Coordinates of C-alpha atoms in Angstrom, one line a residue:
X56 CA -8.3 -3.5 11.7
X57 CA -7.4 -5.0 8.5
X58 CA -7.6 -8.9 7.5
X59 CA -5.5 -10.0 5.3
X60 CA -8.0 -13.4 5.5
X61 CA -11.2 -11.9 6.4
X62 CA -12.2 -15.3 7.3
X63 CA -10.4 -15.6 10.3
X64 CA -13.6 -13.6 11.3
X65 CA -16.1 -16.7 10.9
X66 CA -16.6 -18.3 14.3
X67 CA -19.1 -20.7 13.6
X68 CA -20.6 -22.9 10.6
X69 CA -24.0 -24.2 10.3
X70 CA -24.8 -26.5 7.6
X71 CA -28.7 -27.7 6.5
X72 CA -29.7 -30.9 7.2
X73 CA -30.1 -32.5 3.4
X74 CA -26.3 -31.0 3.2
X75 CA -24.7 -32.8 5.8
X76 CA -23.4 -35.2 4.0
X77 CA -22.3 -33.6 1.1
X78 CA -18.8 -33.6 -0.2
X79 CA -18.4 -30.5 -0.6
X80 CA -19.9 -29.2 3.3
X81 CA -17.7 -32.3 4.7
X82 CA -14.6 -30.3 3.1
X83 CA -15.3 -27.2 4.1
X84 CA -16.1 -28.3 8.0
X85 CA -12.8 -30.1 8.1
X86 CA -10.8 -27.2 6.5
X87 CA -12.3 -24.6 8.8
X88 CA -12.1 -27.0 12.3
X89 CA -15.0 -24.7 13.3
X90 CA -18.0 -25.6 15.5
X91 CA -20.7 -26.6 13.2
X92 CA -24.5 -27.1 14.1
X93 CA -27.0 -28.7 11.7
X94 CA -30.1 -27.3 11.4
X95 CA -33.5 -28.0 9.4
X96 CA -33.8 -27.2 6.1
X97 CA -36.4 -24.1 6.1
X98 CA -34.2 -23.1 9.5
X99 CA -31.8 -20.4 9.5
X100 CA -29.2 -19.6 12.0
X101 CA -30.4 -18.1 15.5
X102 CA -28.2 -14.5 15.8
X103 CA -29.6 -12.9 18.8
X104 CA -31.2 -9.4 18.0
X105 CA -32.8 -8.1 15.2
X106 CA -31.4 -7.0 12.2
X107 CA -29.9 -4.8 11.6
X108 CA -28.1 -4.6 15.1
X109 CA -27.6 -8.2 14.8
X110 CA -25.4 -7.5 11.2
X111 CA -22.0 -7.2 13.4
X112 CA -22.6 -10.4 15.1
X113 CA -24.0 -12.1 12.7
X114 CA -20.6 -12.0 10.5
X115 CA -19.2 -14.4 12.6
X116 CA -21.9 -17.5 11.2
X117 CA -21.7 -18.6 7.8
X118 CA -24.4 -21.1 6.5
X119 CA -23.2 -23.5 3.8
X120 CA -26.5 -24.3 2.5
X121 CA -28.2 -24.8 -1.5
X122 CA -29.1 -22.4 -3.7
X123 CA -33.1 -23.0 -4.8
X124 CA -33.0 -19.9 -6.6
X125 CA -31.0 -19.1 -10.1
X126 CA -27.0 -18.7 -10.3
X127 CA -26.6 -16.9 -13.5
X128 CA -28.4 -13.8 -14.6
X129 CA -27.5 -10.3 -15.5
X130 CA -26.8 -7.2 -13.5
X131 CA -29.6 -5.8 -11.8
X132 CA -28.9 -2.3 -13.4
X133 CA -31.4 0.1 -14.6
X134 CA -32.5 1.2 -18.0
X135 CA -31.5 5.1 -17.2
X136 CA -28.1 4.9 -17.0
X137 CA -25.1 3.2 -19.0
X138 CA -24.6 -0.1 -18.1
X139 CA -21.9 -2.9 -19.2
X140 CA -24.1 -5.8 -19.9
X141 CA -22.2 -7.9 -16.9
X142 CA -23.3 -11.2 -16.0
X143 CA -23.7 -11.8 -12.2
X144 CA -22.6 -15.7 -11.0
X145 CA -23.9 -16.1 -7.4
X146 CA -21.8 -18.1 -5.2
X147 CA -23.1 -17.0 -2.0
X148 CA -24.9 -13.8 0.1
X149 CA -22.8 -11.7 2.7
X150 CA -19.6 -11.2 3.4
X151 CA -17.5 -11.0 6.5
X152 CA -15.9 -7.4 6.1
X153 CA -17.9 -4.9 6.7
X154 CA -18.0 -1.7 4.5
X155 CA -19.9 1.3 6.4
X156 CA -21.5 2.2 2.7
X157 CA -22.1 -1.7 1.4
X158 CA -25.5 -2.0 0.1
X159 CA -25.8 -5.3 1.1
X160 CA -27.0 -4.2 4.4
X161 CA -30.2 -2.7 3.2
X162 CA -30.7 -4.8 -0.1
X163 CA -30.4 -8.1 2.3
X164 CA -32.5 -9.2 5.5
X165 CA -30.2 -11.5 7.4
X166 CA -27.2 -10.9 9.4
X167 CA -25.5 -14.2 8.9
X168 CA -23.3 -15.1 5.6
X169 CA -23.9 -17.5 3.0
X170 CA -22.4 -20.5 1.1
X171 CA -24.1 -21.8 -1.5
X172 CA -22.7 -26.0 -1.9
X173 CA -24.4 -27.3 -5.0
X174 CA -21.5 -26.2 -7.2
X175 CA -23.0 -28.5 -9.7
X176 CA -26.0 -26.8 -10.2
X177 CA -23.8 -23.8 -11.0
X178 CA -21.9 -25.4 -13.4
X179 CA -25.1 -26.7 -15.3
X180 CA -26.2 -23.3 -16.0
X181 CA -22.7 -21.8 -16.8
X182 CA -23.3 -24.5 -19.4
X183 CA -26.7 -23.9 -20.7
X184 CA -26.1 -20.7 -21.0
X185 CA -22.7 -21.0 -23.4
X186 CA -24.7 -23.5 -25.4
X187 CA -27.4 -21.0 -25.7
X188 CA -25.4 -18.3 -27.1
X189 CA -21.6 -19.8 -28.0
X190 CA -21.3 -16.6 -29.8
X191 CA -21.6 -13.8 -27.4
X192 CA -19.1 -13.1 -25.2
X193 CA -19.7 -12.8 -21.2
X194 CA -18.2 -11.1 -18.7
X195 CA -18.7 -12.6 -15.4
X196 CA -18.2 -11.9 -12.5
X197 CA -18.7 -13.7 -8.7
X198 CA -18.8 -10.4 -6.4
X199 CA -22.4 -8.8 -6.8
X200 CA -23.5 -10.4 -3.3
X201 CA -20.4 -11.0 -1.8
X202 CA -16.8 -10.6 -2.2
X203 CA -15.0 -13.2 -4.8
X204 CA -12.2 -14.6 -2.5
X205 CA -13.5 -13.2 1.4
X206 CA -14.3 -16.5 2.2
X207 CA -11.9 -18.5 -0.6
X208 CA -9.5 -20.1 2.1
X209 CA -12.8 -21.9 3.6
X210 CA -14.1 -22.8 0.3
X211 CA -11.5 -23.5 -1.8
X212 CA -13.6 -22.5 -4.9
X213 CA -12.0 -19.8 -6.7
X214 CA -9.7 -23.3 -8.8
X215 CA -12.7 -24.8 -10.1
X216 CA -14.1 -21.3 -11.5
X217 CA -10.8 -21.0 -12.7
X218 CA -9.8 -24.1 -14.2
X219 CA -13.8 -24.0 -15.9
X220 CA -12.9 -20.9 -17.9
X221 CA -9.9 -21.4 -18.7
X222 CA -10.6 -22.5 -22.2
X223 CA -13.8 -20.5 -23.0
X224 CA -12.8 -18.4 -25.5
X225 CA -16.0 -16.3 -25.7
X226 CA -16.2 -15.2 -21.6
X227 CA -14.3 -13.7 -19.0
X228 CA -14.5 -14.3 -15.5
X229 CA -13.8 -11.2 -12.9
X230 CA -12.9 -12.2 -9.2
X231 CA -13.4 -8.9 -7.2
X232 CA -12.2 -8.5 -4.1
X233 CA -11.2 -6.0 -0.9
X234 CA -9.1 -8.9 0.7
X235 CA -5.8 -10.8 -0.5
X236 CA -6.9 -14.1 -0.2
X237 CA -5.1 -15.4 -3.8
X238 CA -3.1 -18.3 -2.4
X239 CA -5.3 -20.6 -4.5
X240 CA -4.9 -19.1 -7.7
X241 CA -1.6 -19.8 -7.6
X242 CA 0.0 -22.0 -9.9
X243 CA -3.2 -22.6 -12.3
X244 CA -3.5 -22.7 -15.9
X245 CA -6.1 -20.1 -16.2
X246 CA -5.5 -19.7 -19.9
X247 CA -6.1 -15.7 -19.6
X248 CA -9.7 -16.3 -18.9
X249 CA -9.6 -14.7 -15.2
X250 CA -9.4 -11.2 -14.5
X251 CA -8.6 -10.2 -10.5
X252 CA -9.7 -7.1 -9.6
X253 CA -9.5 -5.0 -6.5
X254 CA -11.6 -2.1 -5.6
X255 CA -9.5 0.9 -4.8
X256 CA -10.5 4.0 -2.6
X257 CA -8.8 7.6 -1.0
X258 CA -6.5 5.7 1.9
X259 CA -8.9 7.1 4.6
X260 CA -12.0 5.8 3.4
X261 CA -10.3 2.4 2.9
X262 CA -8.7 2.5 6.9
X263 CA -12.0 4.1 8.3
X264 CA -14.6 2.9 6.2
X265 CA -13.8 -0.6 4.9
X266 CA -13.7 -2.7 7.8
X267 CA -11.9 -5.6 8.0
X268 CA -10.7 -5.2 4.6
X269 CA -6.7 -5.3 3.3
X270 CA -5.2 -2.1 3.3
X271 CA -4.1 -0.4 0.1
X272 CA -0.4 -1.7 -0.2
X273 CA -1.8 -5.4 0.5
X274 CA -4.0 -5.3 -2.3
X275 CA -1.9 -3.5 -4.3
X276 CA 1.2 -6.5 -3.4
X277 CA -1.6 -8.9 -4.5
X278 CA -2.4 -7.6 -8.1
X279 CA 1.5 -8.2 -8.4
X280 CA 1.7 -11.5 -7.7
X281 CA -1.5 -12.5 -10.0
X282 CA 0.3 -10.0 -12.5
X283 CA 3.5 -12.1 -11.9
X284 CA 0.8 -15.3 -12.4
X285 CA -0.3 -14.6 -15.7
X286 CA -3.9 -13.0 -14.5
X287 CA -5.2 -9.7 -16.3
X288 CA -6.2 -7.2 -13.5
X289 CA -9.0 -4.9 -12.9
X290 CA -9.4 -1.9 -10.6
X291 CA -12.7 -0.6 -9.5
X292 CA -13.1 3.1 -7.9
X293 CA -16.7 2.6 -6.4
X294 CA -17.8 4.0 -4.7
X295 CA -16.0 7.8 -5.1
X296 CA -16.4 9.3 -1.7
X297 CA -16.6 13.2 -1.2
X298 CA -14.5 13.7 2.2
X299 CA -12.1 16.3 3.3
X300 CA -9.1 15.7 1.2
X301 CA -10.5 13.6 -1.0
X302 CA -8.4 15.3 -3.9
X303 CA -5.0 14.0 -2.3
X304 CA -6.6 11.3 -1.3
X305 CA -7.8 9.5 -4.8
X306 CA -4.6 11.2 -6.6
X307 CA -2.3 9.1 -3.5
X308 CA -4.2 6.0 -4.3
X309 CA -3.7 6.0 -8.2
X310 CA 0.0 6.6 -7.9
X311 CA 0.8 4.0 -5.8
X312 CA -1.5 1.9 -7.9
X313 CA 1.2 2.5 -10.9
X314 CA 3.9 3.0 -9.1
X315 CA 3.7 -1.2 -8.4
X316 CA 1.5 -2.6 -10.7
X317 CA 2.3 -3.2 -14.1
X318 CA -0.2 -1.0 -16.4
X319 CA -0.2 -3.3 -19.3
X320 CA -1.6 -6.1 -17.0
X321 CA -5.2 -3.4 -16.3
X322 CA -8.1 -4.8 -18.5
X323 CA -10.4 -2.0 -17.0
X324 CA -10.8 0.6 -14.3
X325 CA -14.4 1.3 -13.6
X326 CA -15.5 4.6 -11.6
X327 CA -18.8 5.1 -9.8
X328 CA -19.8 7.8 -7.0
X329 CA -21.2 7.0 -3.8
X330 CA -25.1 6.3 -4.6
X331 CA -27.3 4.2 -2.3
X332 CA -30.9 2.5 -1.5
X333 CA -32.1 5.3 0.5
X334 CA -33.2 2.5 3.4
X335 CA -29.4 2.5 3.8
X336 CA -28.8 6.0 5.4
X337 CA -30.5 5.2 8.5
X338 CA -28.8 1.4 8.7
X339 CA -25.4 3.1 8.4
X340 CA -25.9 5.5 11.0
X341 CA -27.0 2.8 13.6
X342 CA -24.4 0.8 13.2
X343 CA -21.6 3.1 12.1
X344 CA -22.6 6.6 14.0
X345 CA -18.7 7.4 14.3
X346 CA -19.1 7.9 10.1
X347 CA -19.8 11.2 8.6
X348 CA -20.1 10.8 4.5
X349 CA -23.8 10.1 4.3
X350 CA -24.6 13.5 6.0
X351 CA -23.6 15.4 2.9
X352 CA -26.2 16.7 0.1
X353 CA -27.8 14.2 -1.9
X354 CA -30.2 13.7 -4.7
X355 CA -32.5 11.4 -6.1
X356 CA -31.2 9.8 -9.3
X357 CA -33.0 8.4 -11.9
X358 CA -33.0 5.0 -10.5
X359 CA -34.4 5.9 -6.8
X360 CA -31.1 5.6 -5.2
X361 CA -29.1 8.6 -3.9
X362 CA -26.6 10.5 -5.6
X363 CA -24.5 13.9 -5.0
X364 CA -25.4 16.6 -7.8
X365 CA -24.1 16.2 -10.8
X366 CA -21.6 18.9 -10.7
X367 CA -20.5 17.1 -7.9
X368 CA -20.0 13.9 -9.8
X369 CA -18.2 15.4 -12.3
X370 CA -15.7 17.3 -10.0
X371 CA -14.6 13.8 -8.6
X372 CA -14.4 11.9 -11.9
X373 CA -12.5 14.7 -13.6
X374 CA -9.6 14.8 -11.3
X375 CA -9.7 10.6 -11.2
X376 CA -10.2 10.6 -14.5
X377 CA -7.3 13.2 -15.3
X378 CA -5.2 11.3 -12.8
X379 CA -5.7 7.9 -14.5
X380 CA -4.7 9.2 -18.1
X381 CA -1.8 10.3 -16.7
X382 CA -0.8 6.3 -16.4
X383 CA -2.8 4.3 -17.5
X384 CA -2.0 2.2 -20.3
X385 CA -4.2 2.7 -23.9
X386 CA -5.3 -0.3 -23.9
X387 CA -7.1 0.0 -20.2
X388 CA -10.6 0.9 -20.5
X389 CA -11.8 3.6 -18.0
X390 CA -14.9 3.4 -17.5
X391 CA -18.1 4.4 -15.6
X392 CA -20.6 2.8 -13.4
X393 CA -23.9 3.7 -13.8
X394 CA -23.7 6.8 -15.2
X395 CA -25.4 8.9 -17.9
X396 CA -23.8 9.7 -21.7
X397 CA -24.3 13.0 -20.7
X398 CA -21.7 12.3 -17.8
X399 CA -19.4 10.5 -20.5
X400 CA -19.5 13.6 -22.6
X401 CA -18.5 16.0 -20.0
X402 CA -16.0 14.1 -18.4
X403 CA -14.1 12.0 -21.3
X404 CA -15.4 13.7 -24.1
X405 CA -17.6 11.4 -25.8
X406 CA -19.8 8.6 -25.3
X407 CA -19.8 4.8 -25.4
X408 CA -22.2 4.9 -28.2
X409 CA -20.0 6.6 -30.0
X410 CA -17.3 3.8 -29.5
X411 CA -19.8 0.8 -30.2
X412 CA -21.1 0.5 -27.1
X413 CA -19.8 0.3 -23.1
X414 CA -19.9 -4.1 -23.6
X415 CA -18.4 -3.5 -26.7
X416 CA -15.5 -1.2 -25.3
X417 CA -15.0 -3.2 -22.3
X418 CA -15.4 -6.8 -24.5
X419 CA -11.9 -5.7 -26.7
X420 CA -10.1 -4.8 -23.7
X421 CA -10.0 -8.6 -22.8
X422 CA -10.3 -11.1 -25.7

């Protein structure tokens, strides 16, 4: 079933005690006109179960609660493959759709969703960290733990990420999402500062596998209107599934991507195949046993995760890759996620390296 507000699908709030009073929590109760319970502190919500069997239920609860732990720091990528130098701002842990492959299930330990309220704290470091360094440029982006706007109706937050980039000329901010929840970037002078981006899949893995997620054609209507609103847009293929008719299926998806959305407006449009924590297989299959895709072959990759075989790999990202130059605009860079040069070379002909670098191609697709 697709959400168009995924949400819809929080039943309860719980808020800590030291954050009952804050403005912030106060806002978000009286928005959401949700039963709230307070709890202590070092408490945490009580989901019956153990996780996690408890994951499903436990989508229902979000905890608005502080952050003791850092916002801002980069990607947790690995040294043996190419990676784009992102910057991860961390609003929150969990989200309420529920994507059979999300490695949130295996890389987290609780089944209930999180809020994170001292926004100021946030800001600080966005701060520090431009005074630090006014002269590199950041990309940043708020959907590494959970999804940018999933829960943006409740929170209301996506305005003052917004409105705080608008006039940093040296950064970029990237709100990715698998819902349409852009009511409330609306009408904001975002000074060309704020990328929205989508991820994109085959049709079937998006209806069978992304749950609670907007269907193609919403998101696709979405990236209009933000195109229509100014915003640059961004596309991410990740993960590439292998799946019986996965060659109509990814060609369907990229021409009805272009058929509606402008291709000047697309800063990037990342690729990456299906890789995973190995922990993950045996999550999904408990709570997804009607899913099939992790049953194929797989291989360890250089970073301990799962991968299919390289000629595999480069079967998909050819025909995507083929597809997407058929379209795309030049100035739209396609790129990889967590792949090797060697990858780069056999698919696109070259590598970043030769290009300046993967930040550097990605950096002068957006200033």
């Amino acid at each position: 079933m697709s959400y168009g507000d995924p949400a819809k699908y929080i039943t309860h709030l719980y808020v800590t005690d030291e954050c009952q009073q804050n403005d912030y929590a106060q806002e978000i109760i009286q928005r959401s006109k949700l039963p709230v319970t307070v709890i202590g502190d070092r408490e945490h919500p009580d989901i019956p179960g153990v996780y996690p069997g408890n994951l499903t239920q436990g989508k229902h609860h979000l905890l608005l609660c502080l952050n003791r732990g850092k916002f801002f720091k980069p990607c947790p990528a690995t040294r043996e493959y190419t990676c784009c130098d992102y910057q991860v701002l961390n609003i929150g842990m969990g989200c309420p759709m529920d994507c059979v492959y999300c490695i949130l299930q295996a890389y987290l330990n609780n089944p209930w969703i999180s809020f994170f309220l001292n926004r100021e704290d946030l800001f600080a470091e966005l701060d520090q960290a431009f005074a630090a360094d006014p002269q590199t440029f950041l990309r940043i982006g708020t959907g590494e733990f959970t999804d940018s706007l999933a829960l943006d109706s409740l929170t209301c937050f996506s305005p003052l990420l917004v409105n705080y980039m608008r006039d940093k000329q040296n950064a970029v901010l990237e709100l990715k999402s698998k819902s349409v929840v852009i009511d409330n970037l609306k009408g904001l002078d975002h000074g060309g500062r704020t990328v929205v981006a989508w991820s994109l899949n085959s049709p079937s893995i998006m209806e069978q596998e992304e749950i609670r997620a907007a269907g193609l054609e919403e998101r696709l209507d979405a990236a209009v209107r933000c195109a229509d609103w100014g915003y640059r847009l961004a596309f991410h293929f990740d993960p590439i599934i292998w799946h019986e008719g996965w060659e109509e299926g990814y060609r369907t998806t990229i021409r009805h991507l272009f058929a509606k959305v402008p291709a000047d407006r697309i800063a990037w449009i990342s690729l990456g195949a299906l890789r995973y924590l190995p922990s993950l297989q045996s999550i999904a299959a408990e709570r997804f046993p009607q899913s099939n895709f992790f049953y194929e072959e797989f291989v360890e990759g250089l970073d301990g995760k799962a991968r299919y075989f390289r000629s595999q790999r480069v079967e998909m990202y050819k025909l995507i890759a083929d597809e997407l130059a058929r379209f795309a605009d030049p100035v739209t860079c396609i790129y990889f996620c967590m792949e090797s040069e060697n990858i780069w070379q056999e698919v696109f002909g070259y590598t970043p390296s030769e290009r300046g670098g993967l930040r550097a191609m990605l950096d002068r697709s957006v200033r």
